[in-house]
Amino acid sequence: MGDSTSPGAAAALVSVMMKKTNLFMQIVVNKDGTVTCPQVPALPPSADSPASPVLSRDVPLDAARGTFLHLYLPNPVPPSPAAKLPVILYFHGGGFVVLSAASIFYHNYCDTMAAAVPALAASLEYRLAPEHRLPAAYEDAEAAVAWLRDAAPEDPWVAAHGDLCFVMGSSSGGNMAFFAGVRAKKQQGAGGDLVRGLLLHQPYLGGVERTPSEANSEDDGMLPLEANDLLWRLALPEGAERDHEFCNPAKSLPHDVVAGLPRCLVTGNAADPLIDRQREFVGWLKDRGVDVVAKADSPGYHAGELFVPKKAQELCAAVREFVFASSTILTRL
């Protein structure tokens, strides 16, 4: 984690993620259908702090939607195994319902990743459910990929330091990264080949029939079963069930949709209630001919990298290995 969080603040955030006071369990669905969500501390960009080891600044994406990209650049820019730094488009988690690119633990993770890989990271502020149910987040992710294709080469940080493009997400953001790859693949010949790798960390997936890891998660401290079900009810299109393709792509997406996807890294933790889904997802991708690097058996729980520095460093190491192992076959921005 970055230096922005004191040990006391980090411990307080972890304590929120116990079953009775879990962040997701604090979501209140009001009688009028609106939702009241818990507030999480946010951090501002650091571009005005030249001594910061990682600089950050916001780039507008779509003013009407309220979306933007939070860019992170190591300071100073270190030597890279490739000619320039990889550009990693990152989607935060929160079950499509809560949290933000500026939320303290996602800001700190991107800060850590930018320095550790090293990379130029771009974290998307996207629209949240239930005010904006899926596919709204996918549309925002698609717009962010379009920014990488059309506008990023003119951005001063990207122009000077950015090179290869990857799309990454954690939890619901991992789900978004997958669908961003699917949508980008349809744009082959129009810049769709820009996305050269997908990094899917603990992708948020579900289904009507419980897996064993889901069935055993009633008292999970990070993603209790009750909260998991609520998040999907709020995020999916009105009337959709959990076997909808947005939730259960391995069951409901046509088989040929994933053919031709770029190389994928799928990472996850053994104690995650979603781990069975993630393993099934890896098998499904491989069966469709996708080149998958799977590291879904790491010890730990859902979102552990946001609270445990060692887990953050492990994830950054997996990202670094995947990105730079692919550098000889990737094209430039």
C-alpha positions as a printed Julia matrix, in Angstrom:
333×3 Matrix{Float64}:
   0.0     0.0     0.0
   1.09    3.59   -0.45
   2.21    5.81    2.34
  -1.08    7.74    2.3
  -2.73    5.35    4.74
  -1.49    5.27    8.32
  -1.47    1.88   10.13
  -4.37    3.09   12.27
  -6.43    4.12    9.25
  -5.71    0.83    7.49
  -6.75   -1.14   10.57
  -9.97    0.86   10.77
 -10.78    0.05    7.16
 -10.13   -3.65    7.71
 -12.41   -3.62   10.75
 -15.23   -2.33    8.54
 -14.99   -5.52    6.52
 -16.15   -7.87    9.26
 -19.55   -9.54    8.75
 -21.66   -7.35   11.06
 -20.04   -4.09    9.97
 -19.08   -5.15    6.45
 -19.01   -2.3     3.95
 -21.5    -3.99    1.64
 -23.81   -4.88    4.54
 -24.15   -1.14    5.2
 -25.88   -0.55    1.86
 -29.48    0.52    2.53
 -32.2     0.08   -0.09
 -34.77    2.81    0.56
 -38.52    2.51    0.06
 -38.39    4.65   -3.07
 -35.87    2.3    -4.66
 -32.9     4.58   -4.16
 -29.84    3.29   -2.35
 -27.83    4.84    0.46
 -24.22    3.69    0.38
 -21.51    3.92    3.05
 -18.87    6.57    2.58
 -15.21    5.63    2.22
 -12.34    8.14    2.55
 -11.06    9.43   -0.79
  -7.69   10.86   -1.77
  -7.04   13.71   -4.22
  -4.53   13.64   -7.09
  -0.93   14.4    -6.19
   0.3    16.23   -9.31
   0.79   19.36   -7.21
   3.19   17.49   -4.92
   6.39   17.16   -6.96
   8.13   15.24   -4.17
   5.56   12.41   -4.32
   7.04    9.05   -5.46
   4.01    8.64   -7.74
   2.31   11.61   -9.37
  -1.41   11.49  -10.16
  -3.89   13.71  -11.95
  -7.41   13.5   -13.36
  -8.31   13.51  -17.05
 -11.95   14.18  -18.04
 -13.62   11.42  -20.02
 -17.35   12.22  -20.37
 -18.69   15.28  -18.55
 -22.33   14.26  -19.1
 -21.72   10.93  -17.39
 -19.39   12.31  -14.73
 -16.6     9.93  -15.74
 -12.88   10.58  -15.68
  -9.54    8.81  -15.54
  -7.16    9.1   -12.6
  -3.63    8.79  -14.04
  -0.6     7.57  -12.05
   3.01    8.1   -13.1
   6.12    7.01  -11.13
   8.26    9.96  -10.07
  10.93    9.91  -11.34
  10.05    7.63  -14.22
  12.28    4.57  -13.71
  14.01    2.5   -16.37
  11.61   -0.07  -17.82
  12.28   -3.56  -19.26
  10.49   -2.27  -22.36
  11.15    0.93  -24.3
   8.56    2.84  -22.29
   6.11    2.1   -19.49
   3.1    -0.12  -20.1
  -0.23    1.69  -19.85
  -2.61   -0.22  -17.55
  -6.27    0.83  -17.7
  -7.67   -0.16  -14.3
 -11.26   -0.67  -13.12
 -11.91   -0.63   -9.37
 -14.17   -3.04   -7.49
 -17.21   -2.5    -5.29
 -19.83   -4.81   -6.8
 -20.76   -2.14   -9.39
 -22.55   -0.3    -6.55
 -20.03    1.38   -4.23
 -16.51    2.86   -4.15
 -14.58    5.05   -6.53
 -11.29    5.43   -8.32
 -10.43    7.91   -5.56
 -11.36    5.58   -2.68
  -8.38    5.41   -0.37
  -7.52    1.74   -0.84
  -7.96    1.74   -4.65
  -5.98    4.97   -4.95
  -3.23    3.45   -2.83
  -3.2     0.19   -4.78
  -2.84    2.0    -8.13
  -0.13    4.16   -6.57
   1.68    1.0    -5.47
   1.2    -0.71   -8.85
   2.5     2.27  -10.83
   5.72    2.25   -8.82
   6.17   -1.52   -8.49
   5.53   -2.74  -12.05
   6.47    0.06  -13.11
   3.55    1.32  -15.2
   1.5     4.31  -16.18
  -1.88    3.46  -14.66
  -5.23    4.97  -15.61
  -8.02    4.24  -13.1
 -11.56    4.79  -14.36
 -14.26    6.63  -12.43
 -17.37    4.94  -13.86
 -21.11    5.13  -13.22
 -22.54    2.98  -10.43
 -25.71    0.95   -9.96
 -28.55    0.98   -9.2
 -28.92    4.46  -10.7
 -26.88    3.18  -13.63
 -27.34   -0.56  -13.94
 -25.25   -2.74  -16.21
 -24.28   -2.31  -19.0
 -23.6     1.33  -17.99
 -20.23    0.44  -16.42
 -19.3    -1.52  -19.55
 -20.14    1.5   -21.7
 -17.87    3.67  -19.55
 -15.11    1.06  -19.8
 -15.52    1.02  -23.58
 -15.21    4.81  -23.61
 -12.0     4.53  -21.59
 -10.55    2.09  -24.12
 -11.53    4.55  -26.86
  -9.64    7.25  -24.93
  -6.54    5.03  -24.97
  -6.92    4.62  -28.71
  -7.79    8.19  -29.7
  -6.77   10.69  -27.03
  -4.08    9.06  -24.93
  -1.31    9.47  -27.54
  -1.8    13.25  -27.16
  -1.72   13.2   -23.36
   1.66   14.56  -22.17
   2.31   11.7   -19.75
   1.31    8.99  -22.2
   3.1    10.62  -25.13
   6.35   10.87  -23.18
   6.24    7.64  -21.2
   3.41    5.28  -22.3
   3.79    2.32  -24.57
   1.88   -0.99  -24.43
  -1.8    -1.15  -23.47
  -3.36   -3.59  -21.01
  -6.77   -3.62  -19.33
  -7.02   -4.68  -15.69
  -9.72   -4.83  -13.07
 -10.36   -6.16   -9.58
 -13.59   -7.91   -8.53
 -16.42   -6.13  -10.38
 -13.62   -4.3   -12.18
 -12.26   -7.69  -13.27
 -15.69   -8.48  -14.71
 -15.57   -5.11  -16.5
 -12.09   -5.78  -17.86
 -13.31   -9.04  -19.4
 -16.27   -7.37  -21.09
 -14.06   -4.46  -22.17
 -11.9    -7.04  -23.94
 -14.96   -8.62  -25.57
 -16.19   -5.22  -26.78
 -12.75   -4.14  -27.99
 -12.4    -7.38  -29.95
 -15.42   -6.37  -32.01
 -13.5    -3.28  -33.09
 -10.7    -5.18  -34.83
  -9.49   -3.1   -37.73
 -10.66    0.11  -36.02
  -8.17    0.16  -33.19
  -9.6    -2.88  -31.43
  -6.19   -4.53  -31.46
  -4.96   -1.86  -29.04
  -5.79   -4.03  -26.0
  -3.02   -6.6   -25.93
  -3.7    -8.25  -22.6
  -6.42   -8.6   -19.98
  -5.55   -8.8   -16.29
  -8.56  -10.14  -14.4
  -8.04  -10.11  -10.66
 -10.65  -12.07   -8.66
 -13.29  -11.32  -11.34
 -16.77  -10.83   -9.91
 -18.95  -13.63  -11.31
 -22.05  -15.44  -10.13
 -24.91  -17.73  -11.04
 -28.26  -19.0    -9.88
 -26.91  -22.32   -8.62
 -24.53  -21.9    -5.67
 -20.99  -23.14   -5.92
 -19.49  -24.75   -2.8
 -17.35  -21.68   -2.08
 -20.41  -19.42   -2.36
 -22.56  -21.7    -0.2
 -19.91  -21.57    2.54
 -19.62  -17.76    2.49
 -22.6   -16.77    4.64
 -20.3   -15.34    7.32
 -17.43  -14.29    5.1
 -15.91  -11.05    6.37
 -15.15   -9.53    2.96
 -18.0   -10.75    0.73
 -20.85  -12.3     2.77
 -23.38  -14.25    0.72
 -26.23  -11.88    1.6
 -24.22   -8.9     0.39
 -23.15  -10.75   -2.74
 -26.78  -11.41   -3.66
 -27.75   -7.8    -2.95
 -25.02   -6.41   -5.16
 -26.15   -8.5    -8.11
 -29.8    -7.5    -7.56
 -28.78   -3.85   -7.69
 -26.33   -4.15  -10.6
 -28.02   -6.44  -13.14
 -30.63   -5.11  -15.57
 -34.14   -4.95  -14.1
 -35.69   -8.42  -14.0
 -32.44  -10.27  -14.8
 -31.33  -13.27  -12.75
 -27.8   -14.3   -11.87
 -27.41  -16.53  -14.92
 -27.51  -13.4   -17.08
 -24.41  -13.15  -19.27
 -23.13  -10.14  -17.3
 -23.02  -12.3   -14.17
 -22.46  -15.82  -15.54
 -20.73  -15.48  -18.92
 -19.5   -19.09  -18.87
 -23.13  -20.25  -18.97
 -24.85  -17.55  -20.99
 -22.41  -15.99  -23.46
 -22.26  -17.56  -26.94
 -19.18  -19.72  -27.24
 -17.68  -17.78  -30.12
 -17.77  -14.43  -28.29
 -14.44  -14.97  -26.56
 -12.63  -16.44  -29.54
  -9.76  -14.12  -30.41
  -9.52  -12.43  -27.02
  -6.01  -11.25  -26.14
  -3.88  -13.11  -23.65
  -5.39  -13.16  -20.15
  -4.02  -13.28  -16.62
  -6.57  -14.5   -14.07
  -5.55  -14.15  -10.44
  -7.47  -15.03   -7.29
  -7.31  -16.15   -3.67
  -8.17  -19.56   -2.28
 -10.43  -18.26    0.51
 -12.46  -16.01   -1.79
 -16.18  -16.97   -1.98
 -15.84  -16.43   -5.75
 -12.92  -18.82   -6.24
 -15.01  -21.67   -7.67
 -16.49  -19.31  -10.25
 -13.05  -18.04  -11.17
 -11.66  -21.54  -11.68
 -14.66  -22.43  -13.84
 -14.14  -19.22  -15.79
 -10.49  -20.07  -16.46
 -11.46  -23.49  -17.81
 -14.16  -21.96  -19.99
 -11.72  -19.45  -21.48
  -9.14  -22.13  -22.2
 -11.76  -24.34  -23.82
 -12.53  -21.44  -26.18
  -8.88  -21.17  -27.22
  -7.92  -18.15  -25.12
  -4.3   -18.04  -23.92
  -4.75  -17.89  -20.13
  -2.18  -17.57  -17.37
  -4.01  -18.69  -14.22
  -2.81  -17.87  -10.71
  -6.04  -18.44   -8.81
  -4.78  -20.39   -5.8
  -2.98  -17.76   -3.77
  -3.63  -17.93   -0.01
  -5.9   -15.18    1.22
  -9.35  -13.65    0.95
 -11.26  -11.43   -1.45
  -9.63   -8.01   -1.95
  -6.72   -8.89    0.33
  -4.33   -6.8    -1.76
  -6.16   -3.64   -0.66
  -5.36   -4.2     3.01
  -2.26   -6.43    3.2
   0.91   -4.92    1.7
   2.41   -8.35    1.01
  -0.65   -9.31   -1.06
  -0.42   -6.05   -2.99
   3.22   -6.74   -3.81
   2.41  -10.31   -4.87
  -0.25   -9.06   -7.25
   2.06   -6.38   -8.62
   4.71   -9.05   -9.23
   2.21  -11.18  -11.18
   1.19   -8.12  -13.21
   4.82   -7.25  -13.92
   5.67  -10.78  -15.03
   2.63  -11.01  -17.31
   3.08   -7.58  -18.88
   6.78   -7.74  -19.61
   6.73  -11.4   -20.69
   4.38  -10.27  -23.45
   6.41   -7.25  -24.55
   8.04   -8.86  -27.57
   4.7    -9.47  -29.3
   2.94   -6.21  -28.52
   2.54   -3.19  -30.75
   3.07    0.38  -29.67
   0.46    3.03  -28.95
